[in-house]
Coordinates of C-alpha atoms in Angstrom, one line a residue:
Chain A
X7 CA 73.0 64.7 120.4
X8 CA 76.3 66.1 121.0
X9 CA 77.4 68.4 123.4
X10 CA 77.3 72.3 122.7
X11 CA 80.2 73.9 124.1
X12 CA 80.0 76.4 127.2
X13 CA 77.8 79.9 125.8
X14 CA 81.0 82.5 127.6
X15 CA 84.1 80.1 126.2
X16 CA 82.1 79.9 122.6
X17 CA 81.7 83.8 122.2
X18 CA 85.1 84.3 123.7
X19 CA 86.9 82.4 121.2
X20 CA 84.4 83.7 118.3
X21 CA 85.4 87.0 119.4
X22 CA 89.2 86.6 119.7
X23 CA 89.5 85.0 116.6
X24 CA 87.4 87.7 114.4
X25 CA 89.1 90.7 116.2
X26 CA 92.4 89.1 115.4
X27 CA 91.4 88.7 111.7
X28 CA 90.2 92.3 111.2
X29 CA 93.3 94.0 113.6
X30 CA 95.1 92.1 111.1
X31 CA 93.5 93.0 108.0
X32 CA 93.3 96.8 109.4
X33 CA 97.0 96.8 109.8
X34 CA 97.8 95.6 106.4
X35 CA 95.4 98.1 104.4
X36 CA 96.1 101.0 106.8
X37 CA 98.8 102.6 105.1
X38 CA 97.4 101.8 101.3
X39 CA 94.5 103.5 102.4
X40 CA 96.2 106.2 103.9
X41 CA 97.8 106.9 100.6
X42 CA 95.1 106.9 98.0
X43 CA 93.3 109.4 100.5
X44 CA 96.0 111.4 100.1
X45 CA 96.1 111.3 96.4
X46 CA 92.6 112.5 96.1
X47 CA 93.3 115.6 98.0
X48 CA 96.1 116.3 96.5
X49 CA 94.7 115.3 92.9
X50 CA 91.6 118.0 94.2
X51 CA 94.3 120.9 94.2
X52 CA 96.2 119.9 91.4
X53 CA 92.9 120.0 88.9
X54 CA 91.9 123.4 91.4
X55 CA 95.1 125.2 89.0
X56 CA 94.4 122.9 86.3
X57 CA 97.8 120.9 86.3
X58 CA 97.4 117.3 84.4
X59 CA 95.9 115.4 87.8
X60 CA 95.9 112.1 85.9
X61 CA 97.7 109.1 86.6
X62 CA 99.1 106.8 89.6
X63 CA 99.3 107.6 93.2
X64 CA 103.3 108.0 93.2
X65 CA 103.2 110.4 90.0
X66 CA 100.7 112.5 91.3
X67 CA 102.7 112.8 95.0
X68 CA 105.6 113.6 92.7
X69 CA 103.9 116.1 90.7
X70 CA 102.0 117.5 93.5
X71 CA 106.1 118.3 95.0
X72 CA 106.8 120.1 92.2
X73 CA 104.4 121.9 91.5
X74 CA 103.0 123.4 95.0
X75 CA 104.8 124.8 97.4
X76 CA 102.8 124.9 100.9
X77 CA 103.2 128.2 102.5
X78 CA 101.7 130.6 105.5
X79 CA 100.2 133.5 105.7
X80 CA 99.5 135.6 108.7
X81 CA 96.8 138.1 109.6
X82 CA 99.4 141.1 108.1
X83 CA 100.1 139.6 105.1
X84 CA 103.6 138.1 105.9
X85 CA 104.0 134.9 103.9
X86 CA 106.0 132.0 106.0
X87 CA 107.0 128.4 105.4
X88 CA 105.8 126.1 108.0
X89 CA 109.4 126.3 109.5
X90 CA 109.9 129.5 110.1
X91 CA 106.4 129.7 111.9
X92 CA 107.8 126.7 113.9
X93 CA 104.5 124.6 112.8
X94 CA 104.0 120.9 112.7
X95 CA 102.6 120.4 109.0
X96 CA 101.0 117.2 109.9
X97 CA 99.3 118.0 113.3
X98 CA 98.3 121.7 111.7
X99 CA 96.5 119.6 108.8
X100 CA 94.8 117.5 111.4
X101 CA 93.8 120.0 113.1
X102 CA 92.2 122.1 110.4
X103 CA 91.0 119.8 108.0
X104 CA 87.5 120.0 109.4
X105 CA 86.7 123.3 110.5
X106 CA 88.4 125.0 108.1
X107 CA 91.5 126.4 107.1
X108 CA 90.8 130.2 107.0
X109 CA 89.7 129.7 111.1
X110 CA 93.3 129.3 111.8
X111 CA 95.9 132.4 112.8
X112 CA 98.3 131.2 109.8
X113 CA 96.1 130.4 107.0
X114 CA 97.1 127.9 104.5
X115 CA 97.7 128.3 100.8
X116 CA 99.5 126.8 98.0
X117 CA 102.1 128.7 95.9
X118 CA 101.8 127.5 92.2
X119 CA 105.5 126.8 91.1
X120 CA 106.5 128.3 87.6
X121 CA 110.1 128.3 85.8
X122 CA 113.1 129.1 88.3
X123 CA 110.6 128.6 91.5
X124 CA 108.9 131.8 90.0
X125 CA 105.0 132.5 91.3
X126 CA 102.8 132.0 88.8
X127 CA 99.4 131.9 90.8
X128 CA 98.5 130.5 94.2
X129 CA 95.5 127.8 95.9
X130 CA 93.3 129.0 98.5
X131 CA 91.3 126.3 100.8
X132 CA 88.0 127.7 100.7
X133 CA 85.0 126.1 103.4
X134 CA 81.8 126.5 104.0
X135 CA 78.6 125.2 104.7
X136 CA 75.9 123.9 102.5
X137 CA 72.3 122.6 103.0
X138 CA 73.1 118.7 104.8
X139 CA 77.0 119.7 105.5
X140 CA 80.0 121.6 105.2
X141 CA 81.7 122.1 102.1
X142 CA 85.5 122.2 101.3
X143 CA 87.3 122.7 98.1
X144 CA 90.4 124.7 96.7
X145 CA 90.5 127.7 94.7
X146 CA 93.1 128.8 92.6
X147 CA 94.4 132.7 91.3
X148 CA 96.2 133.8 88.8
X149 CA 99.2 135.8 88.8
X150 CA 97.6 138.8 89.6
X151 CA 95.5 137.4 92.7
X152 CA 92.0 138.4 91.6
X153 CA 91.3 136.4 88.5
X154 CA 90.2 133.0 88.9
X155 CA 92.2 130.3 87.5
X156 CA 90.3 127.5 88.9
X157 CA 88.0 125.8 91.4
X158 CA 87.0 122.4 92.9
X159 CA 85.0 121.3 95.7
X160 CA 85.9 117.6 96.5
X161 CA 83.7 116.8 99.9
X162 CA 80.4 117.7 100.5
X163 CA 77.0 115.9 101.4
X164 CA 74.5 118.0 99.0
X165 CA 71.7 116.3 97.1
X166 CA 72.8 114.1 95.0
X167 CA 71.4 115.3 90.9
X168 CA 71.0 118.6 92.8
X169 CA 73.0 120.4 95.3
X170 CA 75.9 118.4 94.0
X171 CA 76.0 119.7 91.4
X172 CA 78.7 121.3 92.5
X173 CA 81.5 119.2 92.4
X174 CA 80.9 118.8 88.4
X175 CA 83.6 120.2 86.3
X176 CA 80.5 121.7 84.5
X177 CA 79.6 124.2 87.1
X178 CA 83.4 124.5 88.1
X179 CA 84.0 125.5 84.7
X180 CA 81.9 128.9 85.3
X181 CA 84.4 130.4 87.7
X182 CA 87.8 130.2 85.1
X183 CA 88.8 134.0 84.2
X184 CA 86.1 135.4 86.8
X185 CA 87.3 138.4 89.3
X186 CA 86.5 138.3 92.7
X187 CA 87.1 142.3 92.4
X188 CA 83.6 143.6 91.0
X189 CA 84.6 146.6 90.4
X190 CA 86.3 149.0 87.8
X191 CA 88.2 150.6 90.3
X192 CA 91.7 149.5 90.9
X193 CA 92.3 147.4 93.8
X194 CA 93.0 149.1 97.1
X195 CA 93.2 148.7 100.8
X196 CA 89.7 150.6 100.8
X197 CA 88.0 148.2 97.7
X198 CA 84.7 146.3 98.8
X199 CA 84.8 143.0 99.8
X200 CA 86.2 140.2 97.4
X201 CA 83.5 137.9 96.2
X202 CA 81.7 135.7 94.0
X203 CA 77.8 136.4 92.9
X204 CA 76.3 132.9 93.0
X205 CA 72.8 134.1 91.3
X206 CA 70.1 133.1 88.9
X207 CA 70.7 134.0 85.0
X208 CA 73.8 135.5 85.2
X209 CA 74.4 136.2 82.1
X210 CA 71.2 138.0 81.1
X211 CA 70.9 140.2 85.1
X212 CA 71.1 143.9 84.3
X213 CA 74.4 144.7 85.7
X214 CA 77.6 146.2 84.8
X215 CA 80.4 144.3 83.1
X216 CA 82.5 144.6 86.0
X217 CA 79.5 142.6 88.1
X218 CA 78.8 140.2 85.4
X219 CA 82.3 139.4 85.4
X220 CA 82.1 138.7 88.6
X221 CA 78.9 136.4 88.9
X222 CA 78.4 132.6 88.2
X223 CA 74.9 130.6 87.4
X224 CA 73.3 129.0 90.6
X225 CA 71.9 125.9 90.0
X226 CA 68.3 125.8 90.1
X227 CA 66.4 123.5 92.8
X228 CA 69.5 124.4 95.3
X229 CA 69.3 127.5 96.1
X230 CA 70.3 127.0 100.0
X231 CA 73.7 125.5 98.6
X232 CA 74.2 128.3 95.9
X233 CA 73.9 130.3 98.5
X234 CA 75.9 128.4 100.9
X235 CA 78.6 128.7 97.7
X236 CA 78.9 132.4 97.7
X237 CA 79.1 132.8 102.0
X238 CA 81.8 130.4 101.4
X239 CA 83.3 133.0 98.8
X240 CA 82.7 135.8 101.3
X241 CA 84.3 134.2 104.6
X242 CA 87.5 132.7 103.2
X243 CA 88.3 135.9 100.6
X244 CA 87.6 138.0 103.6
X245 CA 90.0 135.9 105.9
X246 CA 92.9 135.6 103.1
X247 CA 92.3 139.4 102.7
X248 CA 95.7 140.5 103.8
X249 CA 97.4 138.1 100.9
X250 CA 95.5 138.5 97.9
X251 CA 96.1 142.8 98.2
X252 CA 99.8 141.6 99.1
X253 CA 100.3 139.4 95.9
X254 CA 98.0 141.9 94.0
X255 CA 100.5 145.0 94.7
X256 CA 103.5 142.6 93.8
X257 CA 102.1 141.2 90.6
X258 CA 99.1 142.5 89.5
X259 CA 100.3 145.3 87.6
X260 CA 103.0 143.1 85.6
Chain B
X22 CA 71.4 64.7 92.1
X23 CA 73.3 67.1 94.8
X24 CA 73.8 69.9 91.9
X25 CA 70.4 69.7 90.4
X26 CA 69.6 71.0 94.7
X27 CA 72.0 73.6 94.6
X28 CA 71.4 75.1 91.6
X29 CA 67.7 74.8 92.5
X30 CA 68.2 76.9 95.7
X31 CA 70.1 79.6 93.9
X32 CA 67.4 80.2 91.3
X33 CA 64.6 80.1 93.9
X34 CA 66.9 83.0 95.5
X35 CA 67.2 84.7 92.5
X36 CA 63.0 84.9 91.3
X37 CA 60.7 83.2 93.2
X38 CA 61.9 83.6 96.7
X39 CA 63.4 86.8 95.7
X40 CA 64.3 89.0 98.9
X41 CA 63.3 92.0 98.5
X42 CA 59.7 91.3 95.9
X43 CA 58.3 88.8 98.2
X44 CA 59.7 88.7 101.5
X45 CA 60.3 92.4 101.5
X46 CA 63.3 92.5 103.0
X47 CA 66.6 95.1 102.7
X48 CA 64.5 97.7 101.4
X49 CA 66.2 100.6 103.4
X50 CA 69.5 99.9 101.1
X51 CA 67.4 99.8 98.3
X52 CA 66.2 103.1 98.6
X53 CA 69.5 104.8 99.8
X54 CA 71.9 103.2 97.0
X55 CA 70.1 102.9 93.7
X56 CA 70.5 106.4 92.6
X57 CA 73.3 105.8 90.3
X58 CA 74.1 102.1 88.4
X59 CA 77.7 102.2 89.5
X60 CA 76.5 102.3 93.4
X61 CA 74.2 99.8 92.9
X62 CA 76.7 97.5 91.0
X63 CA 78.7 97.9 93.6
X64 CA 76.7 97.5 96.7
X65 CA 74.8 94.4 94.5
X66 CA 78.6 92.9 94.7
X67 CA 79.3 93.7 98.2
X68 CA 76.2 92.3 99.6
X69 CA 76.6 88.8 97.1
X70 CA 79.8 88.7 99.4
X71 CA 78.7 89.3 102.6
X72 CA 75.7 87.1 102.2
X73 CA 76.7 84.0 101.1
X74 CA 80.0 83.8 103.0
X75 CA 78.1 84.6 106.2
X76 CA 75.8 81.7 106.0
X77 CA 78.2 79.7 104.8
X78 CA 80.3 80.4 108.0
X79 CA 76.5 80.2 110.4
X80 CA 76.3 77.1 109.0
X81 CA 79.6 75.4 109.5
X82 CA 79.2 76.5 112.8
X83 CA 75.6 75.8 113.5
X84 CA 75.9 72.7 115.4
X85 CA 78.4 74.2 117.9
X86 CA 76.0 77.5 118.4
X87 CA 75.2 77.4 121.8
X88 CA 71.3 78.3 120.9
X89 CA 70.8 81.3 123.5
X90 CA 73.6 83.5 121.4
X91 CA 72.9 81.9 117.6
X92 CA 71.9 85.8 117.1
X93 CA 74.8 87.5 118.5
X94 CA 77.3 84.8 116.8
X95 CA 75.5 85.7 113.5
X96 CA 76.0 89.3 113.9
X97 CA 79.4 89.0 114.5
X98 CA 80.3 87.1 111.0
X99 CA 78.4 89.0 109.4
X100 CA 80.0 92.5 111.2
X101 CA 83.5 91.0 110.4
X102 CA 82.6 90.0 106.7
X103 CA 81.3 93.3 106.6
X104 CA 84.5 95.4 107.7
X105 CA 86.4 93.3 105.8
X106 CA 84.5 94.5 102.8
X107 CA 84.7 98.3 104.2
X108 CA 88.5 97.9 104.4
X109 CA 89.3 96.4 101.3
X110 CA 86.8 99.0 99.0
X111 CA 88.8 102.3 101.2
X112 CA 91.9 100.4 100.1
X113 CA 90.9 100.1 96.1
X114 CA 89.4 104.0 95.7
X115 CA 88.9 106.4 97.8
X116 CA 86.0 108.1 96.4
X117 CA 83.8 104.9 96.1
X118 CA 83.6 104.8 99.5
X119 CA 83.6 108.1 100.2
X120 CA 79.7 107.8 98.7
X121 CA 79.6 104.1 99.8
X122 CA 80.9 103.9 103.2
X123 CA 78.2 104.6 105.2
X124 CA 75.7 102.1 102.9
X125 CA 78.8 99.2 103.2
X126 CA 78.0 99.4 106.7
X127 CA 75.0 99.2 107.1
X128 CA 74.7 96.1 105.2
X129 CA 75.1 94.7 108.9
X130 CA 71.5 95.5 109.2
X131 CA 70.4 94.8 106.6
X132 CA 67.7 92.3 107.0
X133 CA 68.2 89.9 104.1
X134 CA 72.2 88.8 105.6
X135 CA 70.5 88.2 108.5
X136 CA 67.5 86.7 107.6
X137 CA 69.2 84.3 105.5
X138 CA 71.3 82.9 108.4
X139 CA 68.3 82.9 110.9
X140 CA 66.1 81.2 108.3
X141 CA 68.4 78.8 106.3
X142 CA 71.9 78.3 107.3
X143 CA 71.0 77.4 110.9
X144 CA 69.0 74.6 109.3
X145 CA 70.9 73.1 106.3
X146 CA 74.0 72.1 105.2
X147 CA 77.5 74.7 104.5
X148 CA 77.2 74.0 100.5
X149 CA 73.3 74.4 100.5
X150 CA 73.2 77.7 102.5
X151 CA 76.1 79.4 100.6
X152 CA 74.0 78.8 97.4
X153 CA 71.1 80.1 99.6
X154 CA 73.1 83.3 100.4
X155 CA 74.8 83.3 96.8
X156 CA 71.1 83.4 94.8
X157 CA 69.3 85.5 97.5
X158 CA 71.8 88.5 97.2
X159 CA 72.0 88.2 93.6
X160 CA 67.9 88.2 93.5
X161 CA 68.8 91.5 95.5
X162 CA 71.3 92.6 93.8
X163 CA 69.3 92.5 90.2
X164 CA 66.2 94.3 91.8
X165 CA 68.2 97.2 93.1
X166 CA 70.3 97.5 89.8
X167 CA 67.1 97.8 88.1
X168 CA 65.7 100.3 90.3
X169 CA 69.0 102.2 89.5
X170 CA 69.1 102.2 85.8
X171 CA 65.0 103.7 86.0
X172 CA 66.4 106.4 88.3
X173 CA 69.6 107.4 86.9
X174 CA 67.7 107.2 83.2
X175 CA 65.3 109.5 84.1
X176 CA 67.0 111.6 86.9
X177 CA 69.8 112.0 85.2
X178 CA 69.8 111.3 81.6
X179 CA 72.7 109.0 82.2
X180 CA 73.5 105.3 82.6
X181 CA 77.1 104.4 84.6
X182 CA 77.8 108.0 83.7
X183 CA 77.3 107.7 80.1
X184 CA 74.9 110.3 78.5
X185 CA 71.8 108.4 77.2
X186 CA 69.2 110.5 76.2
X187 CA 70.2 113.0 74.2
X188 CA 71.7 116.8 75.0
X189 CA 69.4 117.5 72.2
X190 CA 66.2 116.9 73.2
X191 CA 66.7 118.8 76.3
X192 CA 64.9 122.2 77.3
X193 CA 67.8 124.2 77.4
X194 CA 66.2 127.4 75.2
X195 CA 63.4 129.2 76.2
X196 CA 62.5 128.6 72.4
X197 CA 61.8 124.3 73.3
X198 CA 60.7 124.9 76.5
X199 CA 58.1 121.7 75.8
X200 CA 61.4 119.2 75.6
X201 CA 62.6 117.1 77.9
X202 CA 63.4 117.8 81.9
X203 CA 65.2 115.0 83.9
X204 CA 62.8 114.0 86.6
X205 CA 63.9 115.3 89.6
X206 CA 62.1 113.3 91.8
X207 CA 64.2 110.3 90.5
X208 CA 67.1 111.6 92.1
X209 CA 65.3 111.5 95.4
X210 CA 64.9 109.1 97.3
X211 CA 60.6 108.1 97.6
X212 CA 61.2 107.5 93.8
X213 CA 62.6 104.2 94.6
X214 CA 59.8 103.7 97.3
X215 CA 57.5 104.0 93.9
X216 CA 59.6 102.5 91.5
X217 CA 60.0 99.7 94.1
X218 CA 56.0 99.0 94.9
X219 CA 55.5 99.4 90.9
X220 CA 57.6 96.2 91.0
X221 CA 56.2 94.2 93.6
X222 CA 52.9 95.0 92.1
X223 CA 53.8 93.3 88.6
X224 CA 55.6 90.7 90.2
X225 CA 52.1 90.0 92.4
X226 CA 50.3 90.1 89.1
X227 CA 52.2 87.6 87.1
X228 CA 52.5 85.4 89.7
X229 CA 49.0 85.5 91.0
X230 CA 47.7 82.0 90.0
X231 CA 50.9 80.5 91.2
X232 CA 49.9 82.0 94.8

């Protein structure tokens, strides 16, 4: 029989030699797979104001460029880029990703860029919880900052066939042309709180038209992440506050 | 002579000694990933990979083994096999494994990879055992996809995404309310504990004389 080597020199050597394949491997696919995670964020907001989101990684980085403008907003309403509030994009990013973007002092959003670097609408981060996980997506306004243009939500861990519903463009679909103002009053400092009526039957509920334009179907058998859709509504309109009446005095009217 | 062997290992993989009907083994991944056909292709693929590479590489390597760590060596061609396979599906798309990530992993544990090194490669030759591995995770890899297309038929009224059963027949008016509903049990996951014993059962009934 021959001689087995030593147990310690074996596993040494098996070790090395699969650490130095995989360090190797890592190093190779680490920025590829740096990029196409990229490209699905940025592909998330892009279909969030319903720009053309098809196509390969460079054009959509190109197009995203374009497009969006990433800007600041403070808790008075003062818009910023990240230079003059003397921000790190990347390490602000980092940080925020996770918890949430409306947590932060200077909130994040997205100006939507029209002819001559006009605004034609703007991209809100919106987070929240649902029933296994936290939730994130992107909505987007119209001009006049109350009417919906669009929505997405590209990470959550609901119930697959159920709670996830949500990421379908079916469901999305609902919130194009809704107000997050229910109300027929006009918009003022004083106006209730912006929101989104996640509810059952929403388009046979005895309301007004104001409310009905203002509430989207929840999807039946999720009710904690219906819910968990509207809180979402609540916290982040209520954090970007300041903005939407800013952008609403400046444009709405027009 | 040689190839009548191999292929004769690959088929007994495949049906008769099939993983996951008669030894019961990998069932946890067959539960978590068969909800939709594309996942199941796709894990099916990953774990054909993983599986007959590994015991191709436990068997090469089976007369050096020192015998007190033939486990821990295993594990670890089978952990790097199986990061390899993470890192190249995050480098292809993104959202496959955002959903698949967590399963890709735990192909690690799952019995089967294991079980196949422990009980074949460590005895038999590196040609042998890779056709061992090779018709093993395929025998798994057919069972789950067919546990998959049940569950996303009837959960979902889909197949690979694709509407199968008609919007029509659907109870979307209060007029029809006797029409179809998708199951929604198929969507969770003790559907494919049923779906999965319904199988066993019928394989155990035509192969009862056999046994």
């Amino acid at each position: 029989m021959k001689k087995k080597p030593h147990t310690a020199l074996f596993m040494i050597v098996l070790c090395a030699f699969a650490a130095l394949i995989l360090s190797s491997l890592t190093d190779f696919l680490g920025p590829i797979q740096k990029a196409k995670k990229q490209a699905f964020t940025r592909r998330q907001i892009l279909d969030s104001a319903s720009i053309d989101s098809e196509g390969t990684t460079q054009e959509i980085l190109k197009r995203f460029e374009t497009n969006l403008t990433p800007l600041l907003v403070d808790k008075s309403g003062t818009i910023m880029t990240f230079k003059e509030a003397n921000i790190n994009e990347a390490q602000y990013f980092k940080r925020y990703e996770k918890i949430g973007f409306y947590k932060a002092e200077y909130k994040l959003f997205y100006k939507i860029n029209g002819k001559d670097n006009s605004m034609i609408g703007f991209i809100i981060p919106i987070d929240g919880f649902g029933l296994w996980g936290p939730i994130h997506g992107y909505l987007a306004f119209e001009k006049d900052a109350i009417t919906i243009k669009g929505l997405t939500f590209y990470d959550h861990m609901e119930t697959p066939g159920l709670g996830a519903e949500i990421a379908t463009k079916k469901w999305q679909k609902q919130f194009v042309n809704k107000s997050i103002h229910s109300s027929s009053e006009p918009v003022t400092i004083d106006s209730p709180p912006f929101s989104i009526w996640v509810v059952k039957n929403a388009e046979k509920m005895e309301q007004t038209l104001e409310q009905k334009n203002s509430s989207v179907d929840a999807i039946t058998g999720a009710s904690v992440t219906s819910i968990g859709v509207q809180k979402a509504f609540e916290v982040c309109l209520k954090a970007y506050r300041p903005l939407i009446l800013k952008l609403h005095e400046q444009h709405g009217k027009s | 002579m040689a190839k009548a062997k191999y292929f004769t290992t690959f088929k007994n993989g495949i049906y008769k000694e099939n993983q996951i009907l008669v030894a019961i083994l990998g069932i946890c991944s067959a539960l978590a990933v068969t909800i939709q056909v594309k996942l199941a292709i796709i894990m099916g693929l990953c774990v054909i990979f993983v599986t007959s590479i590994s015991s191709l590489l436990v068997s090469l390597l089976r007369t050096l083994t020192p015998n007190n760590v033939r486990m821990l060596t295993q594990l670890i061609i089978i952990s790097t096999f199986v990061i390899i396979i993470d890192q190249v599906v995050k480098a292809l798309s993104y959202e496959v494994s955002k959903t698949l990530s967590v399963f890709i992993g735990l192909i690690i544990t799952n019995c089967l990879v294991m079980g196949r090194s422990e009980a074949f490669a460590k005895y038999n030759s590196p040609i042998l055992s890779f056709f061992d591995g090779l018709g093993a995770a395929t025998g798994y890899a057919l069972v789950i996809i067919a546990i998959s297309i049940i569950r996303e038929l009837f959960g979902f009224g889909t197949l690979l995404g694709y509407q199968i059963i008609p919007t029509v027949f659907y109870a979307t008016h209060p007029y029809h309310l006797s029409r179809f509903v998708n199951f929604n049990i198929m969507a969770l996951a003790p559907s494919a504990f049923f779906i999965l014993g319904i199988f066993i059962a019928i394989f155990n009934w035509t192969n009862r004389e056999k046994i």
